[in-house]
CSV table of C-alpha atoms and ligand atoms in Angstrom, one decimal:
chain,number,residue,atom,x,y,z
G,27,MET,CA,-6.3,13.6,8.8
G,28,SER,CA,-5.3,11.7,11.7
G,29,GLU,CA,-3.0,13.8,14.5
G,30,ILE,CA,0.1,12.7,15.0
G,31,ASP,CA,1.3,14.3,19.1
G,32,VAL,CA,5.3,14.8,18.4
G,33,ASN,CA,5.2,15.0,22.1
G,34,LYS,CA,3.7,11.6,23.0
G,35,ARG,CA,7.0,9.4,24.7
G,36,ILE,CA,5.9,6.2,22.9
G,37,LEU,CA,9.0,4.0,24.7
G,38,GLY,CA,8.3,4.6,28.4
G,39,GLU,CA,11.7,5.7,30.4
G,40,ASN,CA,12.2,1.5,31.9
G,41,ASP,CA,10.9,0.5,28.1
G,42,ARG,CA,14.1,2.9,26.6
G,43,ARG,CA,16.2,1.0,28.7
G,44,ALA,CA,14.8,-2.6,28.6
G,45,LEU,CA,15.3,-1.9,24.4
G,46,GLY,CA,18.2,-0.7,24.9
G,47,ASN,CA,19.9,-3.4,27.2
G,48,SER,CA,18.3,-6.1,24.4
G,49,LEU,CA,19.8,-4.2,21.5
G,50,PHE,CA,23.2,-5.0,23.5
G,51,LEU,CA,23.1,-8.4,25.3
G,52,ALA,CA,21.0,-9.3,21.2
G,53,GLY,CA,24.8,-7.3,20.1
G,54,ARG,CA,26.9,-10.4,21.8
G,55,GLY,CA,24.8,-12.9,20.9
G,56,MET,CA,23.8,-13.8,24.5
G,57,PRO,CA,20.1,-14.8,25.5
G,58,CYS,CA,18.8,-13.7,28.0
G,59,LEU,CA,16.6,-14.9,30.3
G,60,ASN,CA,13.9,-13.3,33.2
G,61,VAL,CA,12.9,-16.2,36.0
G,62,ILE,CA,9.7,-14.8,37.3
G,63,SER,CA,7.9,-16.6,40.9
G,64,SER,CA,5.5,-16.2,43.9
G,65,PRO,CA,7.8,-15.6,46.2
G,66,GLY,CA,9.5,-19.2,47.1
G,67,ALA,CA,8.5,-20.8,43.7
G,68,GLY,CA,11.9,-22.5,44.2
G,69,LYS,CA,14.4,-20.1,41.8
G,70,THR,CA,16.6,-20.1,43.3
G,71,THR,CA,17.4,-23.7,44.1
G,72,LEU,CA,16.6,-24.1,40.1
G,73,LEU,CA,19.4,-21.9,38.9
G,74,ALA,CA,22.3,-23.9,41.7
G,75,ARG,CA,21.1,-26.9,40.4
G,76,THR,CA,21.4,-25.7,36.7
G,77,ILE,CA,24.8,-24.1,37.3
G,78,LYS,CA,26.0,-26.9,38.8
G,79,ALA,CA,25.1,-28.8,36.4
G,80,MET,CA,25.3,-26.7,33.4
G,81,GLY,CA,29.8,-26.4,34.6
G,82,ASP,CA,31.7,-24.5,31.4
G,83,SER,CA,29.6,-25.9,28.2
G,84,ILE,CA,27.1,-23.1,29.2
G,85,ARG,CA,28.0,-20.8,31.8
G,86,ILE,CA,25.3,-18.7,33.2
G,87,GLY,CA,25.9,-15.0,34.7
G,88,VAL,CA,23.4,-14.3,37.3
G,89,ILE,CA,21.8,-11.6,38.1
G,90,GLU,CA,20.4,-11.4,41.4
G,91,GLY,CA,17.2,-9.0,42.7
G,92,ASP,CA,16.0,-9.5,46.2
G,93,ILE,CA,14.2,-6.0,48.6
G,94,THR,CA,16.9,-6.9,51.1
G,95,THR,CA,19.8,-8.9,51.2
G,96,SER,CA,22.5,-11.1,49.7
G,97,LEU,CA,21.2,-14.2,50.3
G,98,ASP,CA,20.3,-15.4,46.7
G,99,ALA,CA,23.8,-14.4,44.9
G,100,GLU,CA,25.5,-16.3,48.1
G,101,LYS,CA,23.8,-20.0,47.4
G,102,ILE,CA,24.4,-19.5,43.8
G,103,ARG,CA,28.7,-18.2,44.2
G,104,SER,CA,28.4,-21.5,46.2
G,105,ALA,CA,26.7,-23.3,43.5
G,106,GLY,CA,30.0,-22.3,40.9
G,107,GLY,CA,28.4,-19.5,39.7
G,108,VAL,CA,29.4,-15.6,39.0
G,109,ALA,CA,26.6,-13.0,40.8
G,110,ILE,CA,25.0,-10.1,41.0
G,111,GLN,CA,23.8,-8.7,44.2
G,112,ILE,CA,20.5,-5.9,43.0
G,113,ASN,CA,18.3,-4.8,46.3
G,114,THR,CA,15.6,-2.4,46.1
G,115,ASP,CA,14.7,-1.3,48.7
G,116,GLY,CA,11.3,-2.3,49.3
G,117,ALA,CA,10.6,-1.8,45.2
G,118,CYS,CA,8.2,-5.3,44.2
G,119,HIS,CA,10.6,-5.8,40.1
G,120,LEU,CA,13.2,-4.9,39.3
G,121,SER,CA,13.8,-2.2,36.4
G,122,ALA,CA,16.1,-2.4,33.5
G,123,ALA,CA,17.9,0.8,34.8
G,124,GLN,CA,19.3,-2.2,37.6
G,125,VAL,CA,19.9,-4.8,34.8
G,126,PHE,CA,22.5,-2.7,32.7
G,127,GLU,CA,24.6,-1.2,36.4
G,128,ALA,CA,24.2,-5.5,36.9
G,129,LEU,CA,25.6,-6.2,33.7
G,130,GLY,CA,28.4,-4.2,33.3
G,131,LYS,CA,29.7,-5.6,36.8
G,132,LEU,CA,29.6,-9.1,35.2
G,133,PRO,CA,32.3,-10.3,33.3
G,134,LEU,CA,30.2,-10.7,30.1
G,135,ASP,CA,33.3,-12.5,28.3
G,136,ASP,CA,33.5,-15.7,29.9
G,137,LEU,CA,29.7,-16.0,30.4
G,138,ASP,CA,27.5,-17.6,27.2
G,139,MET,CA,23.7,-16.7,29.2
G,140,ILE,CA,22.2,-14.2,31.7
G,141,VAL,CA,19.5,-15.4,33.7
G,142,ILE,CA,17.9,-12.6,36.2
G,143,GLU,CA,16.1,-13.7,39.2
G,144,ASN,CA,13.4,-11.4,39.9
G,145,VAL,CA,12.1,-10.0,42.5
G,146,GLY,CA,8.8,-12.4,44.7
G,147,ASN,CA,6.6,-11.5,43.3
G,148,LEU,CA,3.8,-13.3,40.8
G,149,VAL,CA,2.0,-9.9,39.6
G,150,CYS,CA,4.4,-7.1,39.8
G,151,PRO,CA,7.7,-8.1,37.4
G,152,SER,CA,6.1,-9.2,34.3
G,153,ALA,CA,5.1,-6.3,33.9
G,154,PHE,CA,8.6,-4.7,33.7
G,155,ALA,CA,11.1,-6.1,31.4
G,156,LEU,CA,13.9,-5.8,31.8
G,157,GLY,CA,15.9,-6.9,28.2
G,158,GLU,CA,15.2,-10.3,28.4
G,159,SER,CA,15.8,-12.1,25.8
G,160,ALA,CA,12.9,-14.3,27.1
G,161,LYS,CA,11.0,-14.2,30.7
G,162,VAL,CA,11.1,-17.9,32.5
G,163,ALA,CA,7.3,-18.9,35.0
G,164,VAL,CA,8.0,-21.4,37.8
G,165,LEU,CA,5.4,-22.4,39.6
G,166,SER,CA,5.3,-24.7,42.6
G,167,VAL,CA,2.8,-27.2,43.5
G,168,ALA,CA,2.6,-26.2,46.9
G,169,GLU,CA,1.1,-22.9,45.4
G,170,GLY,CA,-2.1,-24.4,43.8
G,171,ASP,CA,-3.1,-25.6,40.6
G,172,ASP,CA,-6.0,-22.5,40.2
G,173,LYS,CA,-2.6,-19.9,40.0
G,174,PRO,CA,-2.0,-19.5,35.8
G,175,ALA,CA,-5.8,-18.7,35.7
G,176,LYS,CA,-6.3,-16.0,38.3
G,177,TYR,CA,-2.6,-14.7,38.4
G,178,PRO,CA,-2.2,-15.0,34.2
G,179,ALA,CA,-0.3,-11.9,32.9
G,180,LEU,CA,3.4,-14.1,34.4
G,181,PHE,CA,1.8,-17.3,32.2
G,182,ALA,CA,1.1,-15.3,29.0
G,183,ARG,CA,4.2,-13.8,28.5
G,184,SER,CA,6.5,-16.2,29.1
G,185,ARG,CA,8.8,-18.5,26.8
G,186,ALA,CA,9.0,-20.9,29.6
G,187,LEU,CA,7.3,-22.3,32.9
G,188,LEU,CA,8.9,-24.9,35.2
G,189,ILE,CA,6.6,-26.6,37.4
G,190,ASN,CA,8.3,-26.8,40.8
G,191,LYS,CA,8.2,-29.2,43.1
G,192,MET,CA,6.6,-32.4,41.8
G,193,ASP,CA,9.0,-34.6,44.7
G,194,LEU,CA,6.2,-33.1,46.8
G,195,LEU,CA,2.6,-34.4,44.4
G,196,GLY,CA,1.3,-36.6,46.9
G,197,PRO,CA,-1.5,-36.4,49.1
G,198,ALA,CA,0.1,-33.9,51.4
G,199,VAL,CA,0.1,-31.1,48.0
G,200,ASP,CA,-2.7,-31.9,45.9
G,201,PHE,CA,-2.0,-30.5,42.5
G,202,ASP,CA,-3.7,-31.2,39.1
G,203,MET,CA,-1.0,-31.3,36.8
G,204,ASP,CA,-3.9,-31.0,34.2
G,205,ARG,CA,-5.6,-28.6,34.7
G,206,ALA,CA,-2.5,-26.2,35.7
G,207,THR,CA,-1.5,-27.9,32.3
G,208,ALA,CA,-5.4,-26.3,30.1
G,209,ASP,CA,-4.7,-22.8,32.2
G,210,VAL,CA,-1.4,-21.9,30.6
G,211,ARG,CA,-2.5,-23.2,27.7
G,212,ALA,CA,-4.9,-21.9,26.9
G,213,LEU,CA,-3.2,-17.8,27.9
G,214,ASN,CA,-0.2,-18.8,26.1
G,215,LYS,CA,-0.6,-22.1,23.3
G,216,ASP,CA,3.6,-21.7,23.1
G,217,VAL,CA,4.6,-22.3,26.2
G,218,GLU,CA,7.7,-25.0,26.9
G,219,ILE,CA,6.3,-26.4,29.7
G,220,PHE,CA,8.8,-29.0,32.1
G,221,PRO,CA,7.5,-30.0,35.5
G,222,VAL,CA,10.6,-30.7,38.0
G,223,SER,CA,12.2,-31.3,40.8
G,224,ALA,CA,15.3,-28.8,42.2
G,225,VAL,CA,15.5,-31.3,44.6
G,226,THR,CA,15.4,-34.1,43.4
G,227,GLY,CA,16.2,-33.2,40.0
G,228,GLN,CA,13.7,-34.9,38.2
G,229,GLY,CA,12.6,-33.4,35.4
G,230,MET,CA,15.6,-31.3,35.0
G,231,GLU,CA,16.8,-32.9,31.5
G,232,GLY,CA,14.5,-30.8,28.9
G,233,TRP,CA,14.9,-27.9,30.4
G,234,TYR,CA,18.7,-27.5,30.5
G,235,GLU,CA,18.1,-28.9,26.8
G,236,TRP,CA,15.9,-25.8,26.2
G,237,LEU,CA,18.5,-23.6,28.2
G,238,ARG,CA,20.6,-25.5,25.8
G,239,GLU,CA,18.6,-24.5,22.7
G,240,GLN,CA,18.5,-20.4,24.0
G,241,VAL,CA,22.6,-20.7,23.1
G,242,ARG,CA,22.1,-21.7,19.7
G,243,ARG,CA,19.3,-19.4,18.6
G,244,GLU,CA,21.0,-16.1,19.7
G,245,ARG,CA,24.4,-17.2,18.8
G,246,CYS,CA,22.9,-17.8,15.2
G,247,ARG,CA,21.2,-14.5,14.8
G,248,LEU,CA,25.3,-12.3,15.1
U,2,GTP,N1,10.8,-30.0,48.1
U,2,GTP,C1,11.6,-29.3,47.7
U,2,GTP,N2,12.3,-28.1,48.0
U,2,GTP,C2,12.2,-27.7,46.8
U,2,GTP,C3,12.5,-26.9,45.5
U,2,GTP,N3,13.0,-26.2,45.5
U,2,GTP,C4,13.0,-25.4,46.2
U,2,GTP,N4,12.8,-25.8,47.0
U,2,GTP,C5,12.1,-25.1,48.6
U,2,GTP,O1,11.4,-24.5,48.3
U,2,GTP,C6,12.4,-22.8,48.7
U,2,GTP,C7,12.2,-22.0,48.3
U,2,GTP,O2,13.5,-22.3,47.9
U,2,GTP,P1,14.1,-20.9,47.0
U,2,GTP,O3,15.7,-21.3,45.9
U,2,GTP,O4,14.8,-19.6,48.3
U,2,GTP,O5,12.8,-20.2,46.7
U,2,GTP,P2,13.5,-18.9,45.8
U,2,GTP,O6,12.0,-19.0,44.7
U,2,GTP,O7,14.1,-18.1,45.0
U,2,GTP,O8,12.9,-18.4,46.5
U,2,GTP,P3,13.0,-16.3,46.6
U,2,GTP,O9,13.9,-15.9,45.7
U,2,GTP,O10,12.6,-16.0,47.7
U,2,GTP,O11,11.5,-15.6,46.0
U,2,GTP,C8,13.3,-24.2,49.9
U,2,GTP,O12,13.5,-24.2,51.2
U,2,GTP,C9,14.3,-24.4,49.3
U,2,GTP,O13,15.7,-25.5,49.4
U,2,GTP,C10,12.1,-28.7,45.1
U,2,GTP,O14,12.3,-28.8,44.1
U,2,GTP,N5,11.6,-29.7,45.9
U,3,MG,MG1,15.3,-16.3,45.1
């Protein structure tokens, strides 16, 4: 007969808090995206452009995670968005407890969606659930087409992937789109892939439509 160790913790502390965040947001019919990339891939620039493009049609509250500074929250506010900055003081990822605290500071009744910009890091953040309804990966072409193969966890776990800085493709930046997308699909056949440029706006409409779909989907669950 098998034995169950009743003292064994089924969920770790972070997972327990992430589940709490997830249930809280699901109860409000509010999608929550956990946006993850290496430093500088363009998360904040993408979010600022998205907030300007969406206007009042999808009101996005942003939780910014950085080791230090409030620079990204200020950029989001300059774009017309609502942002709460969390400083992790050295930690390479956000925790569910930090997100819970930030949620309490956001005007949730006036928002349609939460977007968390995690600390710039291609490895650690994907291992810590925050209560998100979906992870979104960002990879910029300047980082190289081998990154999905070399750092698979994020790409395997993300529901959407933005391949950013498409405007840089050319002689100086040779990024093999077929190789990158094939490697991502081998890890995650269902991921939605959007080749975009946060600077020129190319490819962004598909991403906006995906965001609208996230809002519709969470509301339907209420
Ligand atoms: N050419 C080009 N530059 C971009 C694009 N998106 C972002 N950048 C530039 O890339 C740099 C980093 O962009 P951020 O938006 O700060 O990147 P991030 O991922 O938020 O960075 P961290 O928060 O530090 O991890 C900035 O100089 C942006 O102007 C793009 O689509 N094309
Ligand atoms: Mg940023």
